[in-house]
Short mmCIF file of C-alpha atoms in Angstrom, two decimals:
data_model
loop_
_atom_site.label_atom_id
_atom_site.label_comp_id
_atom_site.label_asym_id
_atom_site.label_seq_id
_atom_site.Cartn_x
_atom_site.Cartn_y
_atom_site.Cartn_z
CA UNK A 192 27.09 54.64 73.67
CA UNK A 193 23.81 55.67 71.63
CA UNK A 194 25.33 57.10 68.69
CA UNK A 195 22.18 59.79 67.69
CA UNK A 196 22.01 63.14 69.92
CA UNK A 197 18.79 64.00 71.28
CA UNK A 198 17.80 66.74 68.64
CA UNK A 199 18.73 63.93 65.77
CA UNK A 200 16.78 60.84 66.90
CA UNK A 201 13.70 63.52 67.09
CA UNK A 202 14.47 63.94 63.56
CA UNK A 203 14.67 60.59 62.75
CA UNK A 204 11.35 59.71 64.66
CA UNK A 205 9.45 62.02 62.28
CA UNK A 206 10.99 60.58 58.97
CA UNK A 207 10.35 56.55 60.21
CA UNK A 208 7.50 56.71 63.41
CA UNK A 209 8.54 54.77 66.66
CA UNK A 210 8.65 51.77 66.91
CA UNK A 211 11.61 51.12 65.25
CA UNK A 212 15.33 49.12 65.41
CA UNK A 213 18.38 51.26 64.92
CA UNK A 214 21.64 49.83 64.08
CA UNK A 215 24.77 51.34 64.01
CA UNK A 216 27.06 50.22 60.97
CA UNK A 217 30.43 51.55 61.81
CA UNK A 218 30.20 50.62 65.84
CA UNK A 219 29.79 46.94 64.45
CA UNK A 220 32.16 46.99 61.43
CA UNK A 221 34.59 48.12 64.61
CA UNK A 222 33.49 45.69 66.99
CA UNK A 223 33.87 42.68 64.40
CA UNK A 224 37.37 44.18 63.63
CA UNK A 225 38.20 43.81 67.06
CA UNK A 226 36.71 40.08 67.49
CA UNK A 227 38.89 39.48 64.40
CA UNK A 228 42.09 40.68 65.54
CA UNK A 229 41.83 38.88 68.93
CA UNK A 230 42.07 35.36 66.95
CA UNK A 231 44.14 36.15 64.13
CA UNK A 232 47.20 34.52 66.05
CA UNK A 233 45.01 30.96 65.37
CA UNK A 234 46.46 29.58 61.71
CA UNK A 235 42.59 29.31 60.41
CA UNK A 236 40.26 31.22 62.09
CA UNK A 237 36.70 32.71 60.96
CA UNK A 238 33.81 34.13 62.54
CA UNK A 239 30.21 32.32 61.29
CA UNK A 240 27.81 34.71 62.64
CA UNK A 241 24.88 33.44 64.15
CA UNK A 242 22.29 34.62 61.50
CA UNK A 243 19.45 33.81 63.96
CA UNK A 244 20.52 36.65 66.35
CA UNK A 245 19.71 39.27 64.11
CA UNK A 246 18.27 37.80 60.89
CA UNK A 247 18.55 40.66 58.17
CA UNK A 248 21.26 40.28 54.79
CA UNK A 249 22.06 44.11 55.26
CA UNK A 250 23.80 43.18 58.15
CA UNK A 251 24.93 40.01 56.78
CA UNK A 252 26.24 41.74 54.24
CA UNK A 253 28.89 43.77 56.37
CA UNK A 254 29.86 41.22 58.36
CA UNK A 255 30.30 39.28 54.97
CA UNK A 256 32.59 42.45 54.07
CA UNK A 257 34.51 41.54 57.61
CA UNK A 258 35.22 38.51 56.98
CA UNK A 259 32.38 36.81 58.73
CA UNK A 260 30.76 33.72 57.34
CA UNK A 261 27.12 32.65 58.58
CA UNK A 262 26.04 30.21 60.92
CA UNK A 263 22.56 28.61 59.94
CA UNK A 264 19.96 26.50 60.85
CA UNK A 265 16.89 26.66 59.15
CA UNK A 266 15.71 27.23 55.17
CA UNK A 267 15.48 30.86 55.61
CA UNK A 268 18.62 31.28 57.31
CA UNK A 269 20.26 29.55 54.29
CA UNK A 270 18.20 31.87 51.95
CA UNK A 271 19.24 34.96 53.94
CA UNK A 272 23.06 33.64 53.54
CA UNK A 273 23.02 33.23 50.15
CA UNK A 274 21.16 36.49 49.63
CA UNK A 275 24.11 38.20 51.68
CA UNK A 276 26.50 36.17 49.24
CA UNK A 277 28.12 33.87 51.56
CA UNK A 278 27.99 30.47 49.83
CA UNK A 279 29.86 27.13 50.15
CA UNK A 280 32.09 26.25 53.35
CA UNK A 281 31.51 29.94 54.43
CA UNK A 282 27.73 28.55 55.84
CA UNK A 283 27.68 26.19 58.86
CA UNK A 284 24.79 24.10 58.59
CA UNK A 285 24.05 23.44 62.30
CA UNK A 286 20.22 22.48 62.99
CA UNK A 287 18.26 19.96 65.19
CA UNK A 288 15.38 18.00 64.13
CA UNK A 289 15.58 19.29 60.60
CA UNK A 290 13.54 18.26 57.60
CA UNK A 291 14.77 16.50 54.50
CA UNK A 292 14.25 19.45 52.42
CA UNK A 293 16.44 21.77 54.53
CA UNK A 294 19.70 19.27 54.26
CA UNK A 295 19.39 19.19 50.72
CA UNK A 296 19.18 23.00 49.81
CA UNK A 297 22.33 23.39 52.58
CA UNK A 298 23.97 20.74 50.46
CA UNK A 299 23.35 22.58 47.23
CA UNK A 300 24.38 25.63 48.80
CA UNK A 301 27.82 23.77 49.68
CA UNK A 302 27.62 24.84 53.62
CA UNK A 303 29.38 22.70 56.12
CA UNK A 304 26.52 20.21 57.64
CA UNK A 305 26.86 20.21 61.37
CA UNK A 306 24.82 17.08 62.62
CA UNK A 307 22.51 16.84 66.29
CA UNK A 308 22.46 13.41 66.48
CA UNK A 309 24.02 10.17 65.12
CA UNK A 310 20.54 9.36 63.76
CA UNK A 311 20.95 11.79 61.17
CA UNK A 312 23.71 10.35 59.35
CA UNK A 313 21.47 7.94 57.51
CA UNK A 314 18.97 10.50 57.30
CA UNK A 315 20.84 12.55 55.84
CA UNK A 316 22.01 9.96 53.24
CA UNK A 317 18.62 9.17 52.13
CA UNK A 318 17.93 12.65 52.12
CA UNK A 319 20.76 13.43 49.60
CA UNK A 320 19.78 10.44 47.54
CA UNK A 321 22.53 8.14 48.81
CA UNK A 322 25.56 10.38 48.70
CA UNK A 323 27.37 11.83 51.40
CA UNK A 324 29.12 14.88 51.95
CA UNK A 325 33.04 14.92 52.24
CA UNK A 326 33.12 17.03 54.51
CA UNK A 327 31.24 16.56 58.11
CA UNK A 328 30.71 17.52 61.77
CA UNK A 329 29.30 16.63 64.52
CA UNK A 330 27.64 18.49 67.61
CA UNK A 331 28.96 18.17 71.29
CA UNK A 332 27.24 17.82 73.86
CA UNK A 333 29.72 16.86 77.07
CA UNK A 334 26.73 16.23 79.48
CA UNK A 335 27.76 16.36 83.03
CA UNK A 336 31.55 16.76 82.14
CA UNK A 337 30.86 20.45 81.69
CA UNK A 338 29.30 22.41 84.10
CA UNK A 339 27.43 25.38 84.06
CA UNK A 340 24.87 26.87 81.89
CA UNK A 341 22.04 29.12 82.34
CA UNK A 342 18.01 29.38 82.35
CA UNK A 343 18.68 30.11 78.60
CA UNK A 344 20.04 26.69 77.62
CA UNK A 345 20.25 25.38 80.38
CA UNK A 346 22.55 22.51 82.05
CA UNK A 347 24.00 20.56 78.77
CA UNK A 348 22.58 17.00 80.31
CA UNK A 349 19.45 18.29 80.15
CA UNK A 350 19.52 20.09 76.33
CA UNK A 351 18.17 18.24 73.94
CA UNK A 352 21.41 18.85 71.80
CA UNK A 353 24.07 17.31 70.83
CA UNK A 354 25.86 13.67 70.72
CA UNK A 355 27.34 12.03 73.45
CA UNK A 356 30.43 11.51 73.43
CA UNK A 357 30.11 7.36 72.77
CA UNK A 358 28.08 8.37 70.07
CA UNK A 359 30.42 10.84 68.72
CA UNK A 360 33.04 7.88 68.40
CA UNK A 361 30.54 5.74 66.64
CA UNK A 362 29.35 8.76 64.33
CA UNK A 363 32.90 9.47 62.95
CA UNK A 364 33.57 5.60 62.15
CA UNK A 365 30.04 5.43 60.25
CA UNK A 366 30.73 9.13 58.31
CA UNK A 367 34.24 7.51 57.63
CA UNK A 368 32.66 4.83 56.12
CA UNK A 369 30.10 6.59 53.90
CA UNK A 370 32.57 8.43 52.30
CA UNK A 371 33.21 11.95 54.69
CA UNK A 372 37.31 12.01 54.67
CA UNK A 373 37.22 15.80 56.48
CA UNK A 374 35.62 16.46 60.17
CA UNK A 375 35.20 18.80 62.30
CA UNK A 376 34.11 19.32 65.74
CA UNK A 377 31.38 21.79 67.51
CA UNK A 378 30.19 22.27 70.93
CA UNK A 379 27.84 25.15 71.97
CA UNK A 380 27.20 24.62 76.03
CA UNK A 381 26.53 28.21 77.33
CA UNK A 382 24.08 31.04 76.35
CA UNK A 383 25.04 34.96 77.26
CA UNK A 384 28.06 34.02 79.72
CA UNK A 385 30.38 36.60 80.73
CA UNK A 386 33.41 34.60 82.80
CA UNK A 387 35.98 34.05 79.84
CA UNK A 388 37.29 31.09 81.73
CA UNK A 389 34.35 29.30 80.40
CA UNK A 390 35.14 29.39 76.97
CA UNK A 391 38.30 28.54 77.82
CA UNK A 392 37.54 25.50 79.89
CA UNK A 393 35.13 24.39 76.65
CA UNK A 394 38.35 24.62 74.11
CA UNK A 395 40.46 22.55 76.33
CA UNK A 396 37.69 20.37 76.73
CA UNK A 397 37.28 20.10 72.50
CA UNK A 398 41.06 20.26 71.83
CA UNK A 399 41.56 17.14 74.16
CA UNK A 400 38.37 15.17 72.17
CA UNK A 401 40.05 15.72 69.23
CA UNK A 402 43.36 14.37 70.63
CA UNK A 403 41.47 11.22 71.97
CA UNK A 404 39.41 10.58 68.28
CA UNK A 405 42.68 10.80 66.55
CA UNK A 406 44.50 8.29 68.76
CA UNK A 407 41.52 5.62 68.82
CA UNK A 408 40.44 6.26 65.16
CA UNK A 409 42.95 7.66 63.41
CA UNK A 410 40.84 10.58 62.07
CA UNK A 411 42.34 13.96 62.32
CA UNK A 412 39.86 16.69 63.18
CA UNK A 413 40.07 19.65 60.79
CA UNK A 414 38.02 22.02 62.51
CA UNK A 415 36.67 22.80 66.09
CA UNK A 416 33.61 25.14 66.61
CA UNK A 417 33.18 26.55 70.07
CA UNK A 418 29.95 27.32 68.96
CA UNK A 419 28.46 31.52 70.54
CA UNK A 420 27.38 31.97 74.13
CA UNK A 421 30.06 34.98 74.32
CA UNK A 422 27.31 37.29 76.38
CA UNK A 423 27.42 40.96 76.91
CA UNK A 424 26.90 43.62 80.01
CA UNK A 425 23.26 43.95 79.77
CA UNK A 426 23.34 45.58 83.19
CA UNK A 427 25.67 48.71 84.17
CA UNK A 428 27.32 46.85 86.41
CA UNK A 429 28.20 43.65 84.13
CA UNK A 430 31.77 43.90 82.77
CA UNK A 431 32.01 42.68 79.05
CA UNK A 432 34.14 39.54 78.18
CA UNK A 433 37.87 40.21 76.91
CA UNK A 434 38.21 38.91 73.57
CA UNK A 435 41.91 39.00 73.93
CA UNK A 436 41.99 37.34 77.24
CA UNK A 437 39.94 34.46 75.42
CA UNK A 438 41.91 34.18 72.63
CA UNK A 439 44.93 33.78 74.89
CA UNK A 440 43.85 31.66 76.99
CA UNK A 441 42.87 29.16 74.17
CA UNK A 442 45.75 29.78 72.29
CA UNK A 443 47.74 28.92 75.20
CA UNK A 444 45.85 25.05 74.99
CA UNK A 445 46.27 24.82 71.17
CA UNK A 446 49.91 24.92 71.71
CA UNK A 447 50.09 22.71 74.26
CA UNK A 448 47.24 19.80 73.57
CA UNK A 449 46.85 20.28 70.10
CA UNK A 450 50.27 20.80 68.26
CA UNK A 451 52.19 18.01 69.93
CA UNK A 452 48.93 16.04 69.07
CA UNK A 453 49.77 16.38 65.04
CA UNK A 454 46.64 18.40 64.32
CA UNK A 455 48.33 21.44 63.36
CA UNK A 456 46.62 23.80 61.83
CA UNK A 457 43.29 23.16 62.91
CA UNK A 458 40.70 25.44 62.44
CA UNK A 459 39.24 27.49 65.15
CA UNK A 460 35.57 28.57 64.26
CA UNK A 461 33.02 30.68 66.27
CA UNK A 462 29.37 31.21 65.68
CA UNK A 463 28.80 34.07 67.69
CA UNK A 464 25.89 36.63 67.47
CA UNK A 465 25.09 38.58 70.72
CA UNK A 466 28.40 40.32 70.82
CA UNK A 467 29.01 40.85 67.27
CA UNK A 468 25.68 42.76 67.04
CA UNK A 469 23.98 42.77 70.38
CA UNK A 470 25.29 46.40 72.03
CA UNK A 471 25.02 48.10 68.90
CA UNK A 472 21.32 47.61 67.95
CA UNK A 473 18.33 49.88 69.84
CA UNK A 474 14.62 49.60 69.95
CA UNK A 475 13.47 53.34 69.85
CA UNK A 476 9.97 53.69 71.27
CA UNK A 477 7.65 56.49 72.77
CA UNK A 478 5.90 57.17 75.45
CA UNK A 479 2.07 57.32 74.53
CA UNK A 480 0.84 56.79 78.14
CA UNK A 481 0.60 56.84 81.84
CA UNK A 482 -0.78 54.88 84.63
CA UNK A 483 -1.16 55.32 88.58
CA UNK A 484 -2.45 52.81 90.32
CA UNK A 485 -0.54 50.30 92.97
CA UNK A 486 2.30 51.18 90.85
CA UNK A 487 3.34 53.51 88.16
CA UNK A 488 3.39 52.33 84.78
CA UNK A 489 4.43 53.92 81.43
CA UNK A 490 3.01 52.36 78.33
CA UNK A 491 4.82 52.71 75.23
CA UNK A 492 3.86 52.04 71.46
CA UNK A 493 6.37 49.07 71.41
CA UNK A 494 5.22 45.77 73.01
CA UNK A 495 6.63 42.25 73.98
CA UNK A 496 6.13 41.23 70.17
CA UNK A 497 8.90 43.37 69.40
CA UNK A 498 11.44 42.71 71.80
CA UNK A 499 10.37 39.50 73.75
CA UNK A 500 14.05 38.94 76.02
CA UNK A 501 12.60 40.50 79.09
CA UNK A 502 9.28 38.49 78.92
CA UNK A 503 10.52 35.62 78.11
CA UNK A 504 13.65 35.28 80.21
CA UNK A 505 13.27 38.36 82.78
CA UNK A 506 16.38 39.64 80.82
CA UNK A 507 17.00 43.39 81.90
CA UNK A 508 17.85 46.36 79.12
CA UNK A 509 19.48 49.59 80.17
CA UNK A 510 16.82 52.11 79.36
CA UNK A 511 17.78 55.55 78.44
CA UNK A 512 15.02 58.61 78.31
CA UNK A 513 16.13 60.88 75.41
CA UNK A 514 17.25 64.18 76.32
CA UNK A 515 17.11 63.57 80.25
CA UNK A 516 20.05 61.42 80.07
CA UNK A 517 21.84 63.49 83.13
CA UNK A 518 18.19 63.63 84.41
CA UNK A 519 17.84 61.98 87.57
CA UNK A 520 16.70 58.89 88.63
CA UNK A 521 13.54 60.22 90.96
CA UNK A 522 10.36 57.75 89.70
CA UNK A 523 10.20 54.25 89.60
CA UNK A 524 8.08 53.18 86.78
CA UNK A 525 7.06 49.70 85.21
CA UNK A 526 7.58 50.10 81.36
CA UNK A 527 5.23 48.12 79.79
CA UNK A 528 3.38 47.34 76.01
CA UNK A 529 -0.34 47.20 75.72
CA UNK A 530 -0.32 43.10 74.84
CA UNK A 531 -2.55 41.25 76.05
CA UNK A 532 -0.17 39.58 78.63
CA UNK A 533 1.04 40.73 82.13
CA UNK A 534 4.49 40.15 81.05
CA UNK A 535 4.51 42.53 78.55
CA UNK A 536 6.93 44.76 80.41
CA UNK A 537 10.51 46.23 79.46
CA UNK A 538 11.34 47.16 82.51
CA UNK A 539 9.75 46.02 86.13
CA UNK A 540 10.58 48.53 89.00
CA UNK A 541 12.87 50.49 87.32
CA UNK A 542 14.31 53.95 88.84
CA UNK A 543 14.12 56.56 85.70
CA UNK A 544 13.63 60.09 85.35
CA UNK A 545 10.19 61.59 85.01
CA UNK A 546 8.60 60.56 81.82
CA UNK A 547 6.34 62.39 79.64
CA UNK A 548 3.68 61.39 76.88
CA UNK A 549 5.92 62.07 73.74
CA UNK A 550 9.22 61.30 75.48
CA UNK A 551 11.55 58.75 73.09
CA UNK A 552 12.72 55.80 75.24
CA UNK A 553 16.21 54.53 73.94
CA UNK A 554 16.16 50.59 74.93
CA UNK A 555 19.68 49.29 74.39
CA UNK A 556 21.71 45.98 73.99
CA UNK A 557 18.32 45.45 71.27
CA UNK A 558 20.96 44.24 68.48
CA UNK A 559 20.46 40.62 68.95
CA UNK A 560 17.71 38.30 69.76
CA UNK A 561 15.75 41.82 69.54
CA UNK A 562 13.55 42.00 66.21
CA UNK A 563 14.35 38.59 65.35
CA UNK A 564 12.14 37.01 68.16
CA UNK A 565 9.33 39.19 67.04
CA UNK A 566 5.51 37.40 66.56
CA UNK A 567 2.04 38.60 65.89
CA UNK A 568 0.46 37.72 68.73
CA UNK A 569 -2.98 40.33 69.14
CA UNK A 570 -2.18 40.90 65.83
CA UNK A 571 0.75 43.58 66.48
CA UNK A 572 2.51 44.54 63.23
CA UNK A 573 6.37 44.21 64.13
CA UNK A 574 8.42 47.03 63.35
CA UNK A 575 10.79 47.90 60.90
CA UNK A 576 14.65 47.96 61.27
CA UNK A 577 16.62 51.40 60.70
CA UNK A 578 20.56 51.24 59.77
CA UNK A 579 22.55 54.29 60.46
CA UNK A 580 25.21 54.17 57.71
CA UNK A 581 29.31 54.92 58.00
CA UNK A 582 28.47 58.29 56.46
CA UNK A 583 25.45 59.39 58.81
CA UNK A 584 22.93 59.14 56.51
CA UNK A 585 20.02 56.08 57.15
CA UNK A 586 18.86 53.23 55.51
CA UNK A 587 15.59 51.60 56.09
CA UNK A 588 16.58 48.12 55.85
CA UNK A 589 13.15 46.48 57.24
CA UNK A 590 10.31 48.70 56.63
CA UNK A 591 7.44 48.04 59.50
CA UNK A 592 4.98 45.48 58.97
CA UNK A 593 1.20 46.39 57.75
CA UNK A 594 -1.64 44.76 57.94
CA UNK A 595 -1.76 43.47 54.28
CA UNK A 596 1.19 41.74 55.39
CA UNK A 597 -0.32 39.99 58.78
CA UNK A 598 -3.42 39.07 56.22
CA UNK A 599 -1.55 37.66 53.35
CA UNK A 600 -1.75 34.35 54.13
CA UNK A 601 -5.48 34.48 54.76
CA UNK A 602 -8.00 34.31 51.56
CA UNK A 603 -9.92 37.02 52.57
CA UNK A 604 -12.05 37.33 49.46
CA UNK A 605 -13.01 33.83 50.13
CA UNK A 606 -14.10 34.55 53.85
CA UNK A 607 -17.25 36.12 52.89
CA UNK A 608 -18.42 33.33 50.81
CA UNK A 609 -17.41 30.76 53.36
CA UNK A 610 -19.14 32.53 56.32
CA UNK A 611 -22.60 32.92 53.50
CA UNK A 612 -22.46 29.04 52.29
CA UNK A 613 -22.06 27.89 56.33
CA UNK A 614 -24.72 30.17 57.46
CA UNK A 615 -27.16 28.36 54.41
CA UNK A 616 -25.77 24.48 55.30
CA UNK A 617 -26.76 25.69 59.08
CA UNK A 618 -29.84 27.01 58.39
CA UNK A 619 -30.62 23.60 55.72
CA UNK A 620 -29.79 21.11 58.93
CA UNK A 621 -32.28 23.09 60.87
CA UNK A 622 -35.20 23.21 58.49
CA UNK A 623 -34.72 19.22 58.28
#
């Protein structure tokens, strides 16, 4: 439920202008409390949230305050960790692809190193300058023994993550011998999925691994990590997934595959995002025009380089109108942004009440994979991120980009005199 009343967003719209990101501190300090308590029957159990579904160390910082650690995989996403104060085994280092540089600082930084691919072990070697870490993991990837998937990762033999599971064999026996003497396990084989008997499929699918690696190679796996893909009820109709029905379910495995196994306590580690954050973030936009041709449109002042999920993927928000929430439902509008791009809608043939010029749109579920995915495509200047606190009061933890910023990179005292010296080399070539 939107948390501001119609009366106090309109307050808020005239202290930060629309476009903006509104998060709502207590509903996910709850919501993480909840996620918490649904696993604390598991003997080790944390939370590393995915730091690349909603990139910002304010919110870092709570979860840090919940208990959360921080999934990462890139430089920045290390930066933002440390900047939030989670350091050591509390970051999982889990990229693909990733450069030299990158390793090292998550090395430094003492984060868990989650490898892609069994070609990274000696990469990673050479990268540290011959040593190894003690500790280790490995990603997943079952291929065709797991079924299912979606358009946003898509079916796991045809992901370009992971490590067969030969491979994952052969990578333990080579880590072993470099020096690693604790492992752990991840898998991440689903994007936004919503039947909990996937997740639990996927544990009994990693708890039984980890029974077969100990038995052929005598390595006991300290850790699995079911990786995110927990998704949540974008539409009205979608029925969000039971933590406690998870946990249970999984719980129910551990006993049976992995305590008679000898691998008792094992760690049980998460990297979730979308439903940590995801229903509790909004992109807050007005209405600045209208458009009647072969179908109605409403153009707002936020575009697809804002929130890009229903470009990209065709992903639907719930859009609210504020103040004509029991309004009905009489005009079917496209909601679009003025990019240059036809996709550039929020909404395609959507039944809303009327809309004015100056009406505040309310588009929900914005709290992940929302401002994070922004880009500067036309040049749009990506908006700035609003936290309502546990007290009421705001915090403008992102202020909205300008065009100083978008130019930074760009010597633009230099442009004149490059423009002055080609127009004189031009006109030199001509003459001759």
């Amino acid at each position: 439920m939107f948390p501001l009343g119609h009366d106090e967003l309109t307050a808020l719209t005239r202290q930060f202008p629309t476009p903006f990101y509104l998060y709502d501190e207590r509903a996910i300090r709850e919501n993480m409390r909840a996620f918490t308590q649904a696993f604390s029957s598991f003997p080790r159990f944390r939370e590393y949230f995915a730091v690349k579904a909603c990139p910002n160390p304010y919110l870092l910082k709570i979860l840090a305050d919940e208990g959360c650690g921080a999934d990462c995989s890139s430089r920045a996403e290390l930066e933002l960790a440390d900047m939030a104060g989670i350091r050591g085994e509390r970051i999982m280092f889990t990229s693909n692809d990733t450069p030299a540089d990158e390793y090292r600082r998550a090395f430094a930084l003492g984060a868990i190193l989650n490898l892609d691919d069994i070609t990274h072990i000696n990469f990673l070697k050479e990268a540290l300058g011959g040593q190894f870490p003690f500790t280790i993991s490995f990603r997943y990837n079952p291929g065709p023994l797991k079924v299912g998937g979606n358009a946003i990762i898509g079916k796991p033999e045809e992901a370009k993550y992971g490590l067969t599971r030969d491979q994952l064999f052969a990578a333990y026996e080579q880590s072993r011998a470099l020096g690693a003497r604790h492992f752990g396990l991840h898998t991440m084989v689903a994007s936004n999925e919503l039947h909990s008997d996937f997740f639990i499929d996927t544990a009994r699918l990693l708890f039984e691994l980890c029974g077969d690696i100990k038995a052929q190679l005598g390595i006991a796996i300290e850790f699995v990590d079911f990786g995110g893909g927990i998704g949540i009820p974008y539409r009205p109709e979608e029925v969000p997934v039971n933590f406690d029905t998870v946990a249970r379910g999984i719980k129910a495995l551990y006993e049976r595959i992995i305590v008679p196994a000898g691998l008792d306590p094992l760690g049980t580690y998460w990297e979730c995002g979308r439903p940590i954050t995801g229903p509790y973030g909004y992109l807050i936009t007005t209405a600045i025009h209208e458009k009647h041709i072969y179908r109605d449109y409403i153009g707002v002042d936020a575009c697809m380089a804002d929130l890009m999920r229903p470009g990209l993927y065709g992903a639907y928000h719930e859009i609210t109108v504020s103040g004509k929430e029991a309004a009905p439902r009489t005009h079917v509008y496209d909601v679009v942004g003025s990019l240059c791009e036809n996709n550039d809608k929020f909404a395609v043939q959507r039944a809303l009440p009327k809309i004015d010029r100056g009406d505040l749109l309310i588009i929900h579920d914005a709290g992940a994979h929302g401002r994070a995915m922004g880009f500067n495509y036309n040049g749009k200047l990506r908006c700035g991120e609003i936290l309502l606190r546990d007290d009421g009061s705001f915090k403008e933890i992102r202020r909205r980009e300008t065009l100083d910023d978008l130019f930074a990179t760009i010597d633009v005292a230099g442009v004149n005199d490059f423009c002055s010296r080609s127009r004189a080399e031009w006109a030199n070539q001509t003459r001759r």
